[in-house]
Amino acid sequence: MTAPLLSATGLHLSFGETAALAGASVTVQPGEIVALLGPSGSGKSTLLHCLAGILRPDAGQVHFCGTRIDDQSDEQRSRLRASSFGFVFQFGSLVPELSAVENVALPLRLSGIKRKAAEERAHAWLERLDVGAVAGKRPGQMSGGQGQRVAVARALVGTPRVVFADEPTGALDSLNGDLVMEELVGAARAQGTSVVVVTHEARVAAYADREVVLRDGQLTADSVLT
Amino acid sequence: MGLRLALGGDRSARVRLALMAGGVAAGVALLLGVAGAAPAAVDRLATASSRNVTYTEQQAALTTGVRAETSVGFWRGEPLRVLNVETVGPPVTPPRGISSLPGPGEVLVSPALAAALDGPHSAELLPRLHGKLTGTIGDAGLVGPDELFAIAGVGPGQLEGDLAAGFPGGRGADLKYSTGQTAGGVTSVTAGISDELRAALLVAAVGLIVPLMVLVATATRLSAASRERRAAALRLVGATARQVSGLGAIEGAVVGALGAVGGVALFLVLRAPLASLVPVPGGLFAADIAPPLWAALLTVLGVPVLTTLAGLVAVRRAAVSPLDVRRQATPPTPSLRRLLPLAAGLLMLVGALANSRAVLSGRWYGTALLIGGALLCLAGIAVAGPALARAAGIMLARFGPGPASHLAGKRLVMDPAAASRTVTGMALVVVVVGWLLAFLPLLATTTPSGQGVLVSALRPATVVAGFRSTAEATQVMSKVEDVQGAQAPVVVREIQLLRDGATAPADYAPDAMPDPSQFPLGAVVVDCTQLSEVLRQPLIGCGDSTIYRLASSFQSGADPLPATYEVLDRNGLRSSGLQVSLPPDLPVLQVPDGLVQGIDGFQLYGEVLFTRLPGLPERPDAVLVGTDGDPATIEAVRAALGPLRTPFPPLTAEEATVIARSATDGYARVAMIGLALVVLVGGLSLTVTTADSLRERRHAHAALAAMGAPARVLRRSVLMQTATPLLITVTVAVGVSAAASWMYLRLGTSDGVPVPSLPWSGYGLIAASAVVASLLATASALPCVRSAAHPDALRME
């Protein structure tokens, strides 16, 4: 078995008196699509944020490519996210004042690539995900489905090792939700990117290679999907 | 429901309400302060001016009433006034602040003077009051808490003078409102108020009110985006546009009402510190800072009306197009038409310049061009703000380096109105204060000239005094000579020389126009060697001659005609009985311009100087006394010069400079205080609105942080969103201020006189202050970036 790309061991995290994670552990292999399922308040998003280096656990460890990341500084974790991770959020979280192509190009610009080169790559991704027509539009001028596909393009444009998707279809109807998941999973597999997707919908989880179920901050099931 | 929405909510909603109400309260307090301080300063300064009473022959003829004369002097650099009064006939109603006028030998003093008399230098003061202290003057009778003022009772015959200011008996003589004509130049040594300063105070008040109103409006815009989204949500669930508008209005009214009440309380607390800042000689009583009733009502009632309207405006987009708000649709782009009011204002000022005669003669269209142009310029800055901010954003997004400038530029392009709101107040302050500063040189040219120049000619701490009567002068000269630390007094006598055959001024026919060639020559009698000892530089040309031709930049240098002259007194009215012959080719004595411009009471002015004139009565018209600079020596010289019954009090050239500049210094101080206050309030407002804006946009910031955008990129972006429109708007404001100021100065300067140059260093200082304060205020909110980018925001829309 190859070494995991990403792993979390015995994570504990509390928000005040509320224990969000109570010893959760999970691994992600290179190129794997993993779905995190569970009811509301089970700790899915919190686990995702810890895996992505956005939150630091109170206890436990997170490793990426064999390097521990939970004890790194905020700046180190920011650099890691900019270079190796991509994100898709439930509500897109596109920057409202930037156009679609500028939003997609933003991760490249944050990593130092010049604007022209960044926007060329962004245009290519928008075409690939069939939203080239909205390249010059702002988020307020797009439909929900278009916005989420732009968000997927933004997550993948930097060829990340892992994409973290938090309820990416939560605000979409089933048709658009399926479209978004197909684009995300298809593009990720094409470039060998792992995906960790948080969802409470079995339909979305069906796109994954593996399902991990959380309840009360702990894993209760971890099964491979055939 | 409106009240519940406005007053209820979670902790963050209550904090927001408190901040909004606090911002409005600060604005209300300052508005009340400005509305009260300006008229208070004008009133007290006018009171100070009205104390200038000089005794007249008509007063001497009174059989009932009060004869009075003001003696003005200095004590250790502070003005000291004594109002000498003689009650004639039955007692009269006393002026404010005292229960009865003092009798002969009695003196009433102000509390500040009483404190000085209790201090270590009381020996310098007591001889100058000529009486026994019998009480103090109440606040109502004073100009300010620090005023050194006394009312001294004198006996019959002790007053003398030569202009009219009598008090008819039987009518309550209110000395505060006495109006006396003063001898020429008295106003230059008393703290009066010029029309220019009065106008400046009122312009400053109006000019400061506009930015304060902008700041109040900014305070009501806190969390505008989330309130707008809430209103849109209500509309989408079925509320009518009217209901939603009503909710917005109620919220605005609540903020305005709380702010008005808080503002009044804050004003009452701040009144005393504000009184100490107003540049009125002697200070200002806190109780004086009371805005007129109409201004107070307008502020306390008007501000809630304005905030209610602001609340209506804040939800109008949601009321009309709730879906646009939900979709965060782009607001309409501000067009270049927004620059038209500013352009129109400048054109009107150009029109005023082209019609300068109409302006100067008070024609209605001239005044309309002048005032209307100024107001349009101010309004134009505010209206043009969003267009300028958008232009700044386009340039920043296109040419700025790195993602931070791209994010900032795009933010400015999308919502330029929000950015311009925060900087418009600062820009308006730059325009108004720039105008005020530009008028300083013009003010300086209209104040009595010379006082500031004498200091450049005389050695420091040289006391200068003029005399009115022979008896007075003879009495004091020996006392002056005995003062330790003082040099021998330099005596100056003034005469006029009437050429043989010319008509004496006393004999001029009432309606005749005398031939100028017949006018007497002005001359002075002073030992030029002794005079050199009190000057910074010795006189050029002073030698063994006894007669010199005086030369300076102000005198043409034309030779006095060699002839025989009759010596007249200084006024040219009486002959001394002497005759002198002026030889041809008189040696030239070059005198410094400062001596010629002189000081009220002393000017070395004339065509001829005699080092001695045997037979002329030893009656000094002025003396110059060099001292060692010790304040005790200066006060001893003043005490030796006798009672303060001279129209031109003994003072040093430095003190005279302070007086001459008091109007312009006060004017500049008003401008700077106004700048500091508004910049402070504007800065605080900017801090709060920046922190609020970060909170409003936390979702986008959290996503950027999650993607790996370093916090420094986000902070830089926030700073640029303020800095870029600020720099462009302030630059435009300086340009507008300079252009308008130049036109005003051109209008106010006579033909052939150079237009005073614009105070570019002052403009730079003002602009830099506004920019630095704004950037510091924005930077102080940057620590909120990290908390605003917390991942919790990713869960919420």
Short mmCIF file of C-alpha atoms in Angstrom, two decimals, chain A residues 6 25-29 31-39 42-45 47-48 51 162-169 181 184-185 189 193-215 218-226:
data_model
loop_
_atom_site.label_atom_id
_atom_site.label_comp_id
_atom_site.label_asym_id
_atom_site.label_seq_id
_atom_site.Cartn_x
_atom_site.Cartn_y
_atom_site.Cartn_z
CA LEU A 6 -2.84 13.13 3.49
CA SER A 25 -8.65 9.81 12.04
CA VAL A 26 -8.67 9.53 8.24
CA THR A 27 -6.28 9.01 5.34
CA VAL A 28 -6.39 10.08 1.70
CA GLN A 29 -4.41 8.33 -0.99
CA GLY A 31 -5.69 10.49 -6.73
CA GLU A 32 -8.41 9.22 -4.41
CA ILE A 33 -11.91 10.71 -4.13
CA VAL A 34 -13.07 10.55 -0.52
CA ALA A 35 -16.54 11.55 0.68
CA LEU A 36 -17.05 12.67 4.28
CA LEU A 37 -20.63 12.00 5.28
CA GLY A 38 -22.59 12.55 8.43
CA PRO A 39 -25.50 14.47 9.91
CA SER A 42 -21.02 15.69 13.13
CA GLY A 43 -17.75 17.53 12.51
CA LYS A 44 -17.40 16.99 8.75
CA SER A 45 -16.46 20.58 7.85
CA LEU A 47 -12.34 17.75 9.89
CA LEU A 48 -12.01 19.10 6.37
CA LEU A 51 -7.00 18.41 6.88
CA VAL A 162 -5.79 17.85 -3.14
CA VAL A 163 -9.10 19.63 -3.67
CA PHE A 164 -11.29 20.15 -0.63
CA ALA A 165 -14.96 20.60 -1.43
CA ASP A 166 -17.37 21.57 1.38
CA GLU A 167 -20.96 20.85 0.35
CA PRO A 168 -20.24 21.92 -3.24
CA THR A 169 -23.76 21.08 -4.40
CA MET A 181 -19.67 16.82 -9.46
CA LEU A 184 -14.98 18.23 -10.50
CA VAL A 185 -14.35 14.52 -10.31
CA ARG A 189 -9.01 12.30 -12.02
CA THR A 193 -5.73 15.27 -7.96
CA SER A 194 -7.23 13.81 -4.79
CA VAL A 195 -10.61 15.15 -3.72
CA VAL A 196 -12.06 15.29 -0.22
CA VAL A 197 -15.73 16.19 -0.45
CA VAL A 198 -18.00 16.91 2.50
CA THR A 199 -21.63 16.12 1.83
CA HIS A 200 -24.77 14.84 3.45
CA GLU A 201 -26.19 13.61 0.14
CA ALA A 202 -25.71 9.98 -0.86
CA ARG A 203 -26.06 11.00 -4.50
CA VAL A 204 -22.95 13.15 -4.21
CA ALA A 205 -21.08 10.55 -2.18
CA ALA A 206 -21.66 8.11 -5.00
CA TYR A 207 -19.02 9.91 -7.05
CA ALA A 208 -16.38 9.02 -4.48
CA ASP A 209 -14.02 6.05 -4.28
CA ARG A 210 -14.41 5.84 -0.53
CA GLU A 211 -16.98 6.89 2.03
CA VAL A 212 -16.10 7.99 5.54
CA VAL A 213 -18.94 8.51 7.99
CA LEU A 214 -18.63 10.78 11.01
CA ARG A 215 -20.85 11.07 14.01
CA GLN A 218 -15.57 10.46 15.39
CA LEU A 219 -15.37 8.12 12.42
CA THR A 220 -17.98 5.44 12.59
CA ALA A 221 -17.49 3.89 9.16
CA ASP A 222 -14.89 3.88 6.41
CA SER A 223 -15.84 1.88 3.33
CA VAL A 224 -14.63 1.58 -0.22
CA LEU A 225 -17.32 2.11 -2.83
CA THR A 226 -17.47 -0.23 -5.77
#
